[in-house]
Coordinates of N, CA and C and ligand atoms in Angstrom, one line a residue:
M1 N 0.8 -1.2 0.0 CA 0.0 0.0 0.0 C 0.9 1.2 0.0
S2 N 1.0 1.8 -1.2 CA 1.8 3.1 -1.1 C 1.0 4.2 -1.7
R3 N 0.8 5.2 -0.9 CA 0.0 6.3 -1.3 C 0.9 7.5 -1.4
K4 N 1.0 8.1 -2.6 CA 1.8 9.3 -2.7 C 1.2 10.4 -1.8
K5 N 2.1 11.0 -1.0 CA 1.6 12.0 -0.1 C 1.2 13.3 -0.8
L6 N 0.2 14.0 -0.3 CA -0.2 15.3 -0.9 C -0.1 16.3 0.1
I7 N 0.8 17.3 -0.2 CA 1.0 18.4 0.8 C 0.4 19.6 0.2
A8 N -0.7 20.1 0.8 CA -1.4 21.3 0.3 C -1.4 22.5 1.2
A9 N -1.3 23.6 0.6 CA -1.3 24.9 1.3 C -2.7 25.5 1.2
N10 N -3.3 25.9 2.3 CA -4.6 26.6 2.3 C -4.2 28.0 2.8
W11 N -4.2 29.0 1.9 CA -3.8 30.3 2.2 C -5.0 31.1 2.8
K12 N -6.1 30.6 2.8 CA -7.3 31.3 3.4 C -7.4 32.7 2.8
M13 N -7.8 33.7 3.6 CA -7.9 35.1 3.0 C -6.6 35.8 3.3
H14 N -5.5 35.4 2.6 CA -4.2 36.0 2.8 C -3.6 36.2 1.4
K15 N -2.8 37.2 1.2 CA -2.0 37.4 0.0 C -2.8 38.0 -1.2
T16 N -2.1 39.0 -1.8 CA -2.5 39.7 -3.0 C -1.9 39.0 -4.2
P17 N -2.3 39.3 -5.4 CA -1.6 38.7 -6.6 C -0.1 39.0 -6.5
A18 N 0.3 40.2 -6.2 CA 1.8 40.5 -6.1 C 2.5 39.7 -5.1
E19 N 1.8 39.5 -3.9 CA 2.4 38.7 -2.9 C 2.5 37.2 -3.3
T20 N 1.5 36.8 -4.1 CA 1.5 35.4 -4.6 C 2.7 35.2 -5.5
R21 N 3.0 36.1 -6.4 CA 4.1 36.0 -7.3 C 5.4 36.0 -6.4
A22 N 5.5 36.8 -5.5 CA 6.7 36.9 -4.6 C 6.9 35.6 -3.9
F23 N 5.8 35.0 -3.4 CA 5.9 33.7 -2.7 C 6.6 32.7 -3.6
F24 N 6.1 32.5 -4.8 CA 6.6 31.5 -5.7 C 8.0 31.8 -6.2
A25 N 8.4 33.0 -6.3 CA 9.7 33.4 -6.7 C 10.7 32.8 -5.7
T26 N 10.3 32.8 -4.4 CA 11.2 32.2 -3.4 C 11.0 30.7 -3.2
F27 N 9.7 30.3 -3.3 CA 9.4 28.9 -3.0 C 9.9 27.9 -4.1
L28 N 9.7 28.3 -5.4 CA 10.0 27.3 -6.4 C 11.4 26.8 -6.4
P29 N 12.4 27.7 -6.3 CA 13.8 27.2 -6.2 C 14.0 26.2 -5.0
L30 N 13.3 26.4 -4.0 CA 13.5 25.6 -2.8 C 13.0 24.2 -3.0
V31 N 12.0 24.0 -3.9 CA 11.4 22.7 -4.0 C 11.5 22.1 -5.4
N32 N 12.3 22.7 -6.3 CA 12.2 22.3 -7.7 C 12.7 20.8 -7.9
Q33 N 13.5 20.3 -7.0 CA 14.0 18.9 -7.1 C 13.0 18.0 -6.4
H34 N 12.1 18.5 -5.7 CA 11.3 17.7 -4.8 C 10.0 17.1 -5.5
T35 N 10.2 15.9 -6.0 CA 9.0 15.3 -6.7 C 8.4 14.1 -5.9
R36 N 9.0 13.8 -4.7 CA 8.5 12.7 -3.9 C 7.0 12.8 -3.6
D37 N 6.5 14.1 -3.3 CA 5.2 14.3 -2.9 C 4.5 15.2 -3.9
E38 N 3.1 15.1 -3.9 CA 2.3 16.0 -4.7 C 2.2 17.3 -3.9
I39 N 2.4 18.5 -4.6 CA 2.3 19.8 -3.9 C 1.3 20.6 -4.5
V40 N 0.4 21.1 -3.7 CA -0.7 22.0 -4.2 C -0.8 23.2 -3.4
V41 N -0.9 24.4 -4.0 CA -1.1 25.6 -3.3 C -2.5 26.2 -3.6
C42 N -3.3 26.5 -2.6 CA -4.7 27.0 -2.8 C -4.8 28.5 -2.3
P43 N -4.6 29.4 -3.2 CA -4.7 30.8 -2.9 C -6.1 31.3 -2.9
A44 N -6.3 32.6 -2.6 CA -7.7 33.2 -2.8 C -8.0 33.2 -4.3
A45 N -9.3 33.2 -4.6 CA -9.7 33.1 -6.0 C -9.0 34.1 -6.9
V46 N -8.9 35.4 -6.4 CA -8.3 36.4 -7.2 C -6.8 36.3 -7.5
C47 N -6.2 35.3 -6.8 CA -4.8 35.1 -6.9 C -4.5 33.8 -7.7
I48 N -5.6 33.1 -8.2 CA -5.4 31.9 -8.9 C -4.5 32.1 -10.1
S49 N -4.9 33.1 -10.9 CA -4.1 33.4 -12.2 C -2.7 33.6 -11.9
A50 N -2.4 34.4 -10.9 CA -1.0 34.7 -10.6 C -0.3 33.5 -10.2
A51 N -1.0 32.6 -9.4 CA -0.3 31.4 -9.0 C -0.1 30.4 -10.1
V52 N -1.1 30.3 -11.0 CA -0.9 29.4 -12.2 C 0.2 29.9 -13.1
E53 N 0.3 31.2 -13.3 CA 1.4 31.8 -14.1 C 2.7 31.5 -13.5
S54 N 2.8 31.8 -12.2 CA 4.0 31.6 -11.5 C 4.5 30.2 -11.4
T55 N 3.6 29.2 -11.5 CA 4.0 27.8 -11.3 C 4.1 27.1 -12.7
A56 N 3.8 27.8 -13.8 CA 3.8 27.2 -15.1 C 5.2 26.5 -15.3
G57 N 5.1 25.2 -15.8 CA 6.3 24.5 -16.1 C 6.9 23.8 -14.9
S58 N 6.3 24.0 -13.7 CA 6.8 23.3 -12.5 C 5.9 22.2 -12.2
H59 N 6.2 21.4 -11.1 CA 5.3 20.3 -10.7 C 4.4 20.8 -9.6
I60 N 4.3 22.1 -9.3 CA 3.4 22.6 -8.3 C 2.0 22.8 -8.9
R61 N 1.0 22.3 -8.2 CA -0.4 22.5 -8.7 C -1.1 23.6 -7.9
V62 N -2.1 24.1 -8.5 CA -2.9 25.2 -7.9 C -4.3 24.7 -7.7
G63 N -4.9 25.1 -6.5 CA -6.2 24.7 -6.2 C -7.0 25.9 -5.7
A64 N -8.4 25.8 -5.7 CA -9.2 26.8 -5.2 C -9.6 26.4 -3.8
Q65 N -10.2 27.4 -3.1 CA -10.6 27.1 -1.7 C -12.1 26.8 -1.5
N66 N -12.8 27.0 -2.5 CA -14.3 26.8 -2.4 C -14.8 27.0 -3.8
M67 N -16.1 26.6 -4.0 CA -16.8 26.8 -5.3 C -18.3 26.6 -5.1
H68 N -19.0 27.0 -6.1 CA -20.5 26.8 -6.0 C -20.7 25.5 -6.8
H69 N -21.9 24.8 -6.5 CA -22.1 23.5 -7.1 C -22.7 23.6 -8.5
E70 N -23.3 24.8 -8.8 CA -23.8 25.0 -10.2 C -22.7 25.5 -11.1
N71 N -22.8 25.2 -12.4 CA -21.7 25.6 -13.3 C -21.8 27.0 -13.7
Q72 N -23.0 27.6 -13.7 CA -23.1 29.0 -14.0 C -24.5 29.4 -13.6
G73 N -24.7 30.7 -13.6 CA -26.1 31.2 -13.2 C -26.0 32.4 -12.3
A74 N -27.2 32.8 -11.8 CA -27.3 34.1 -11.1 C -27.0 33.8 -9.6
F75 N -25.7 33.7 -9.3 CA -25.2 33.4 -8.0 C -24.1 34.4 -7.7
T76 N -24.5 35.6 -7.4 CA -23.6 36.7 -7.2 C -22.5 36.4 -6.2
G77 N -21.2 36.6 -6.7 CA -20.1 36.4 -5.8 C -19.5 35.0 -5.8
E78 N -20.2 34.1 -6.5 CA -19.7 32.7 -6.5 C -18.8 32.4 -7.7
I79 N -18.1 31.3 -7.7 CA -17.3 30.8 -8.8 C -17.6 29.3 -9.0
S80 N -17.5 28.8 -10.2 CA -17.9 27.4 -10.5 C -16.7 26.6 -10.8
A81 N -16.9 25.3 -10.8 CA -15.9 24.3 -11.0 C -15.3 24.5 -12.4
D82 N -16.1 24.8 -13.4 CA -15.6 25.0 -14.8 C -14.7 26.3 -14.8
M83 N -15.1 27.3 -14.1 CA -14.2 28.5 -14.0 C -12.9 28.2 -13.4
I84 N -12.9 27.4 -12.4 CA -11.7 27.1 -11.7 C -10.8 26.3 -12.6
V85 N -11.4 25.3 -13.3 CA -10.6 24.5 -14.2 C -10.0 25.4 -15.3
A86 N -10.9 26.2 -15.9 CA -10.4 27.1 -17.0 C -9.3 28.1 -16.5
S87 N -9.3 28.3 -15.2 CA -8.2 29.2 -14.7 C -6.9 28.5 -14.4
G88 N -6.9 27.1 -14.6 CA -5.7 26.4 -14.4 C -5.6 25.6 -13.1
C89 N -6.7 25.5 -12.4 CA -6.6 24.7 -11.1 C -6.8 23.2 -11.4
T90 N -6.3 22.4 -10.5 CA -6.5 20.9 -10.6 C -7.2 20.4 -9.3
H91 N -7.2 21.2 -8.3 CA -7.8 20.8 -7.0 C -8.7 21.9 -6.5
V92 N -9.6 21.5 -5.5 CA -10.4 22.4 -4.8 C -10.6 21.9 -3.4
I93 N -10.5 22.8 -2.4 CA -10.8 22.4 -1.0 C -12.3 22.6 -0.8
L94 N -12.9 21.6 -0.3 CA -14.4 21.7 -0.1 C -14.7 21.4 1.4
G95 N -15.8 22.1 1.9 CA -16.3 21.8 3.2 C -15.3 22.1 4.4
H96 N -14.4 23.1 4.1 CA -13.5 23.5 5.2 C -14.4 23.9 6.5
S97 N -13.9 23.6 7.6 CA -14.7 23.9 8.8 C -15.0 25.4 8.9
E98 N -14.1 26.3 8.4 CA -14.5 27.7 8.4 C -15.7 28.0 7.5
R99 N -15.8 27.2 6.4 CA -17.0 27.4 5.5 C -18.2 26.8 6.2
R100 N -18.0 25.7 7.0 CA -19.2 25.1 7.7 C -19.6 26.1 8.8
Q101 N -18.6 26.6 9.6 CA -18.9 27.5 10.7 C -19.5 28.8 10.4
Y102 N -18.8 29.5 9.4 CA -19.2 30.9 9.2 C -20.1 31.1 7.9
F103 N -20.1 30.1 7.0 CA -20.9 30.4 5.8 C -22.0 29.3 5.6
G104 N -22.3 28.7 6.6 CA -23.5 27.8 6.6 C -23.4 26.6 5.7
E105 N -22.2 26.1 5.4 CA -22.1 24.9 4.6 C -22.5 23.7 5.4
T106 N -23.2 22.8 4.7 CA -23.7 21.5 5.3 C -23.2 20.3 4.6
D107 N -23.4 19.2 5.2 CA -23.0 17.9 4.5 C -23.6 17.8 3.1
E108 N -24.9 18.3 3.0 CA -25.6 18.2 1.8 C -25.0 19.2 0.7
S109 N -24.7 20.4 1.2 CA -24.2 21.4 0.2 C -22.8 20.9 -0.2
V110 N -22.0 20.4 0.7 CA -20.6 19.9 0.4 C -20.7 18.7 -0.6
N111 N -21.7 17.9 -0.4 CA -21.9 16.7 -1.3 C -22.1 17.2 -2.8
K112 N -23.0 18.2 -2.9 CA -23.3 18.7 -4.2 C -22.0 19.3 -4.9
K113 N -21.2 20.0 -4.1 CA -20.0 20.6 -4.6 C -19.0 19.5 -5.0
I114 N -18.9 18.5 -4.3 CA -18.0 17.4 -4.6 C -18.4 16.8 -6.0
K115 N -19.7 16.6 -6.2 CA -20.2 16.0 -7.4 C -19.8 16.9 -8.6
S116 N -20.0 18.2 -8.4 CA -19.7 19.2 -9.5 C -18.2 19.2 -9.8
A117 N -17.4 19.2 -8.7 CA -15.9 19.2 -8.8 C -15.5 18.0 -9.6
L118 N -16.0 16.8 -9.2 CA -15.5 15.6 -9.9 C -15.9 15.6 -11.4
E119 N -17.1 16.1 -11.6 CA -17.6 16.1 -13.0 C -16.7 17.0 -13.9
A120 N -16.1 18.1 -13.2 CA -15.3 19.0 -14.0 C -13.8 18.5 -14.0
G121 N -13.6 17.4 -13.4 CA -12.2 16.8 -13.4 C -11.3 17.4 -12.4
L122 N -11.8 18.1 -11.4 CA -11.0 18.6 -10.2 C -10.9 17.5 -9.2
T123 N -9.8 17.6 -8.4 CA -9.6 16.7 -7.3 C -10.1 17.5 -6.0
P124 N -11.3 17.1 -5.5 CA -11.7 17.7 -4.3 C -10.9 17.3 -3.0
I125 N -10.5 18.2 -2.2 CA -9.9 17.9 -0.9 C -11.0 18.2 0.1
V126 N -11.7 17.2 0.6 CA -12.9 17.3 1.4 C -12.5 17.3 2.9
C127 N -12.9 18.4 3.6 CA -12.5 18.5 5.0 C -13.5 18.0 5.9
V128 N -13.1 17.2 6.9 CA -14.0 16.7 7.9 C -13.3 16.9 9.3
G129 N -14.0 16.8 10.3 CA -13.4 17.0 11.6 C -14.3 17.6 12.7
E130 N -14.0 17.2 13.9 CA -14.9 17.5 15.1 C -14.4 18.8 15.8
L131 N -15.4 19.5 16.5 CA -15.1 20.6 17.3 C -14.6 20.1 18.7
L132 N -13.9 20.9 19.4 CA -13.4 20.5 20.7 C -14.5 19.9 21.6
E133 N -15.6 20.7 21.6 CA -16.7 20.2 22.5 C -17.2 18.8 22.1
E134 N -17.2 18.6 20.8 CA -17.6 17.2 20.3 C -16.7 16.2 20.7
R135 N -15.4 16.5 20.6 CA -14.3 15.5 21.1 C -14.5 15.2 22.6
E136 N -14.7 16.3 23.4 CA -14.8 16.2 24.8 C -16.0 15.4 25.2
N137 N -17.1 15.5 24.4 CA -18.3 14.7 24.7 C -18.4 13.4 24.0
G138 N -17.2 12.9 23.5 CA -17.2 11.5 23.0 C -18.0 11.5 21.6
K139 N -18.1 12.6 20.9 CA -18.9 12.6 19.7 C -18.1 12.5 18.4
T140 N -16.7 12.4 18.6 CA -15.8 12.5 17.4 C -16.2 11.5 16.3
E141 N -16.5 10.3 16.7 CA -16.8 9.3 15.6 C -18.1 9.6 14.9
G142 N -19.1 10.0 15.7 CA -20.4 10.3 15.1 C -20.2 11.5 14.1
V143 N -19.4 12.5 14.5 CA -19.2 13.6 13.6 C -18.5 13.2 12.3
L144 N -17.4 12.4 12.5 CA -16.7 11.9 11.3 C -17.5 11.1 10.4
R145 N -18.4 10.2 11.0 CA -19.3 9.4 10.2 C -20.2 10.3 9.4
R146 N -20.8 11.3 10.0 CA -21.7 12.2 9.3 C -21.0 12.9 8.2
H147 N -19.8 13.4 8.5 CA -19.1 14.2 7.5 C -18.6 13.2 6.3
C148 N -18.3 12.0 6.7 CA -17.9 11.0 5.6 C -19.1 10.7 4.8
Q149 N -20.2 10.5 5.4 CA -21.4 10.2 4.6 C -21.7 11.3 3.6
G150 N -21.5 12.5 4.1 CA -21.7 13.7 3.2 C -20.7 13.7 2.0
A151 N -19.5 13.2 2.3 CA -18.4 13.2 1.3 C -18.6 12.0 0.4
F152 N -19.1 10.9 0.8 CA -19.1 9.7 0.0 C -20.5 9.4 -0.6
S153 N -21.6 9.9 -0.1 CA -22.9 9.3 -0.6 C -23.1 9.8 -2.0
G154 N -23.6 8.8 -2.8 CA -23.9 9.0 -4.2 C -22.7 8.8 -5.1
F155 N -21.5 8.5 -4.5 CA -20.3 8.3 -5.4 C -19.9 6.9 -5.5
N156 N -19.1 6.5 -6.5 CA -18.6 5.2 -6.7 C -17.1 5.1 -6.4
T157 N -16.6 3.9 -6.6 CA -15.2 3.7 -6.3 C -14.3 4.6 -7.1
E158 N -14.6 4.8 -8.4 CA -13.8 5.6 -9.2 C -13.8 7.1 -8.7
H159 N -14.9 7.5 -8.3 CA -15.0 8.9 -7.8 C -14.1 9.0 -6.5
V160 N -14.2 8.1 -5.6 CA -13.6 8.2 -4.3 C -12.0 8.2 -4.5
L161 N -11.6 7.6 -5.6 CA -10.1 7.6 -5.8 C -9.7 8.9 -6.4
N162 N -10.6 9.7 -6.8 CA -10.2 11.0 -7.4 C -10.5 12.1 -6.3
M163 N -10.7 11.7 -5.1 CA -10.8 12.7 -4.1 C -9.8 12.5 -2.9
A164 N -9.6 13.5 -2.1 CA -8.8 13.3 -0.9 C -9.6 13.8 0.2
I165 N -9.4 13.2 1.4 CA -10.1 13.6 2.6 C -9.1 14.4 3.5
A166 N -9.4 15.5 4.0 CA -8.5 16.1 5.0 C -9.2 16.1 6.4
Y167 N -8.6 15.4 7.3 CA -9.1 15.4 8.7 C -8.5 16.6 9.4
E168 N -9.4 17.5 9.7 CA -9.0 18.7 10.4 C -9.8 18.9 11.6
P169 N -9.3 18.4 12.8 CA -10.0 18.7 14.0 C -10.1 20.2 14.3
V170 N -11.2 20.7 14.5 CA -11.4 22.2 14.5 C -10.6 22.8 15.7
W171 N -10.4 22.0 16.8 CA -9.6 22.5 17.9 C -8.1 22.7 17.6
A172 N -7.7 22.1 16.5 CA -6.2 22.2 16.2 C -6.0 23.2 15.1
I173 N -7.0 23.9 14.6 CA -6.8 24.8 13.5 C -6.5 26.2 14.0
G174 N -5.3 26.7 13.6 CA -4.9 28.0 14.0 C -4.7 28.2 15.5
T175 N -4.6 27.1 16.2 CA -4.5 27.3 17.7 C -3.1 26.9 18.2
G176 N -2.3 26.4 17.3 CA -1.0 26.0 17.7 C -1.0 24.6 18.4
K177 N -2.3 24.1 18.6 CA -2.4 22.9 19.3 C -2.6 21.7 18.3
T178 N -1.5 21.1 18.0 CA -1.5 20.0 17.0 C -2.1 18.7 17.6
A179 N -2.9 18.0 16.9 CA -3.3 16.7 17.3 C -2.0 15.8 17.3
T180 N -1.9 14.9 18.2 CA -0.8 14.0 18.2 C -0.9 13.0 17.1
P181 N 0.2 12.5 16.6 CA 0.1 11.5 15.5 C -0.8 10.3 15.8
Q182 N -0.9 9.9 17.1 CA -1.8 8.8 17.5 C -3.2 9.2 17.4
I183 N -3.6 10.4 17.8 CA -5.0 10.9 17.7 C -5.4 10.9 16.2
V184 N -4.4 11.4 15.4 CA -4.7 11.6 14.0 C -4.8 10.2 13.4
A185 N -3.9 9.3 13.7 CA -4.0 7.9 13.2 C -5.3 7.2 13.5
E186 N -5.8 7.4 14.7 CA -7.1 6.8 15.1 C -8.2 7.4 14.2
A187 N -8.2 8.7 14.1 CA -9.3 9.3 13.3 C -9.2 8.8 11.8
H188 N -8.0 8.8 11.3 CA -7.8 8.4 9.9 C -8.2 6.9 9.7
A189 N -7.9 6.1 10.7 CA -8.3 4.7 10.6 C -9.8 4.6 10.6
F190 N -10.5 5.4 11.4 CA -11.9 5.4 11.4 C -12.5 5.9 10.1
I191 N -11.9 6.9 9.5 CA -12.4 7.4 8.2 C -12.2 6.4 7.1
R192 N -11.1 5.7 7.2 CA -10.8 4.6 6.2 C -11.8 3.5 6.3
K193 N -12.2 3.2 7.6 CA -13.2 2.1 7.8 C -14.5 2.5 7.1
E194 N -14.9 3.8 7.3 CA -16.1 4.3 6.7 C -16.0 4.2 5.2
A195 N -14.9 4.5 4.6 CA -14.7 4.4 3.2 C -14.8 3.0 2.7
E196 N -14.3 2.1 3.6 CA -14.3 0.6 3.3 C -15.7 0.1 3.2
A197 N -16.5 0.6 4.2 CA -17.9 0.1 4.3 C -18.7 0.6 3.0
E198 N -18.3 1.7 2.5 CA -19.0 2.2 1.3 C -18.4 1.7 0.0
F199 N -17.1 1.6 -0.1 CA -16.4 1.3 -1.4 C -15.6 0.0 -1.5
G200 N -15.5 -0.7 -0.3 CA -14.6 -1.9 -0.3 C -13.2 -1.6 0.1
K201 N -12.5 -2.7 0.5 CA -11.2 -2.5 1.1 C -10.1 -1.9 0.1
E202 N -10.2 -2.4 -1.2 CA -9.2 -2.0 -2.1 C -9.2 -0.4 -2.3
A203 N -10.4 0.1 -2.6 CA -10.5 1.5 -2.8 C -10.2 2.3 -1.5
A204 N -10.6 1.8 -0.4 CA -10.4 2.5 0.9 C -8.9 2.6 1.1
N205 N -8.2 1.5 0.8 CA -6.7 1.5 1.0 C -6.0 2.5 0.1
K206 N -6.6 2.9 -1.0 CA -6.0 3.8 -1.9 C -6.4 5.3 -1.6
L207 N -7.4 5.5 -0.8 CA -7.9 6.8 -0.5 C -6.9 7.6 0.3
R208 N -6.5 8.8 -0.1 CA -5.6 9.6 0.6 C -6.3 10.4 1.7
I209 N -5.8 10.3 2.9 CA -6.4 11.1 4.0 C -5.3 12.0 4.6
L210 N -5.5 13.3 4.5 CA -4.5 14.2 4.9 C -4.9 14.7 6.3
Y211 N -3.9 15.3 7.0 CA -4.1 15.9 8.3 C -3.9 17.4 8.2
G212 N -4.8 18.2 8.8 CA -4.6 19.6 8.9 C -4.9 20.1 10.3
G213 N -4.2 21.1 10.7 CA -4.4 21.7 12.1 C -3.0 22.0 12.7
S214 N -2.6 23.2 12.6 CA -1.3 23.6 13.2 C -0.1 22.8 12.7
V215 N -0.1 22.3 11.5 CA 1.1 21.7 10.9 C 2.2 22.7 10.8
K216 N 3.4 22.5 11.3 CA 4.5 23.4 11.3 C 5.7 22.7 10.9
P217 N 6.8 23.5 10.5 CA 8.1 22.8 10.2 C 8.5 21.9 11.3
E218 N 8.2 22.2 12.6 CA 8.7 21.4 13.7 C 8.0 20.1 13.9
N219 N 6.7 20.0 13.5 CA 6.0 18.8 13.8 C 5.7 18.0 12.5
A220 N 6.0 18.5 11.3 CA 5.6 17.9 10.1 C 6.2 16.5 10.0
A221 N 7.5 16.3 10.3 CA 8.1 15.0 10.1 C 7.4 13.9 11.0
A222 N 7.2 14.3 12.3 CA 6.5 13.3 13.1 C 5.1 12.9 12.6
L223 N 4.4 13.8 12.1 CA 3.1 13.5 11.6 C 3.2 12.7 10.3
M224 N 4.1 13.1 9.4 CA 4.2 12.4 8.1 C 4.8 11.0 8.2
E225 N 5.5 10.8 9.3 CA 6.0 9.4 9.4 C 4.9 8.4 9.8
E226 N 3.8 8.9 10.3 CA 2.7 8.0 10.7 C 2.1 7.4 9.4
P227 N 2.1 6.1 9.2 CA 1.7 5.5 7.9 C 0.2 5.9 7.5
E228 N -0.6 6.1 8.5 CA -2.0 6.5 8.2 C -2.2 7.9 7.7
I229 N -1.1 8.7 7.8 CA -1.2 10.1 7.4 C -0.7 10.3 6.0
D230 N -1.5 10.6 5.0 CA -1.1 10.7 3.6 C -0.8 12.1 3.1
G231 N -0.5 13.0 4.0 CA -0.2 14.3 3.6 C -0.8 15.3 4.6
A232 N -0.6 16.6 4.2 CA -1.0 17.7 5.1 C -1.8 18.8 4.4
L233 N -2.7 19.4 5.1 CA -3.3 20.6 4.6 C -2.9 21.7 5.6
V234 N -2.1 22.6 5.1 CA -1.4 23.6 6.0 C -1.9 25.0 5.8
G235 N -2.3 25.6 6.9 CA -2.8 27.0 6.9 C -1.6 27.9 7.1
G236 N -1.6 28.5 8.3 CA -0.6 29.6 8.7 C 0.8 29.3 8.2
A237 N 1.3 28.1 8.4 CA 2.7 27.9 8.1 C 3.0 27.7 6.6
S238 N 2.0 27.8 5.8 CA 2.2 27.7 4.3 C 2.3 29.1 3.7
L239 N 2.2 30.1 4.5 CA 2.2 31.5 4.0 C 3.6 32.0 3.7
D240 N 4.6 31.4 4.5 CA 6.0 31.7 4.3 C 6.6 30.7 3.5
P241 N 7.3 31.1 2.4 CA 7.9 30.1 1.5 C 8.9 29.2 2.1
A242 N 9.7 29.7 3.0 CA 10.8 28.9 3.6 C 10.1 27.9 4.5
S243 N 9.1 28.3 5.3 CA 8.5 27.4 6.2 C 7.7 26.3 5.5
F244 N 7.0 26.7 4.4 CA 6.2 25.7 3.7 C 7.2 24.7 3.0
A245 N 8.3 25.2 2.5 CA 9.3 24.3 1.9 C 9.8 23.3 2.8
V246 N 10.1 23.7 4.1 CA 10.5 22.7 5.1 C 9.4 21.6 5.3
I247 N 8.2 22.1 5.4 CA 7.1 21.1 5.6 C 7.0 20.1 4.4
V248 N 7.1 20.7 3.2 CA 7.0 19.8 2.0 C 8.1 18.8 2.0
K249 N 9.3 19.2 2.5 CA 10.5 18.3 2.4 C 10.7 17.5 3.8
Y250 N 9.7 17.6 4.7 CA 9.8 17.0 6.0 C 10.9 16.0 6.2
Ligands
13P301 P1 -3.5 26.1 10.4 O1 -2.4 25.3 9.8 O2 -3.3 27.5 10.4 O3 -3.9 25.5 11.8 O4 -4.8 25.8 9.5 C1 -5.2 24.5 9.2 C2 -6.2 24.6 8.2 O5 -7.4 25.0 8.4 C3 -5.9 24.2 6.8 O6 -7.0 24.1 6.0

């Protein structure tokens, strides 16, 4: 079972197009020999073009942070999977906890977005994960099951192999409080079991499950050594090119 790791940067609402170009001018020389892992950077939508231009000819891929499930229409302020693809993206982050918390996304809306992303040929990175309160009340598995059902329902084996799951416990996001490799491994094993129940063992074994939540240069190696962890979704520490390069090369 060898799953190529996927190391993805989620820049959230940071950086202008000029700052995006400046990032890649420093970052690309640091990682140009590094093909062991798949590397994806997800800037704000207005910086996608700058990122795609800056990474042209390199092995770095560009992703979006969100999209609407319809391909076009009267949805002011939204962007679609087709637009993202036409702009040069290969990936899209869907169902991030910040989208669920602040923008009312639900398992149903995330499911529709995954469908649309897959139809457009994008690789969705679907975020799942519990709140601190849910973990403390023993509800982690129930939450993960519900999020996984949202991610998996209506899809077949081929679909699931074209997506990645990112386990992001909400209490570890932006808090500096990283989940231990053991906590992450347990959650990933649970998610893989859910995938197995839906798609069978072979497909579940191929599904990539990333970890996100305060991944830093100092803890990346310990996390990535854990066989259940197939990569990282990095927020704050991906904004600095030197710091993200250390994580990529853990
Ligand atoms: P931090 O790495 O800043 O904790 O953010 C994690 C995250 O939300 C990535 O999507």
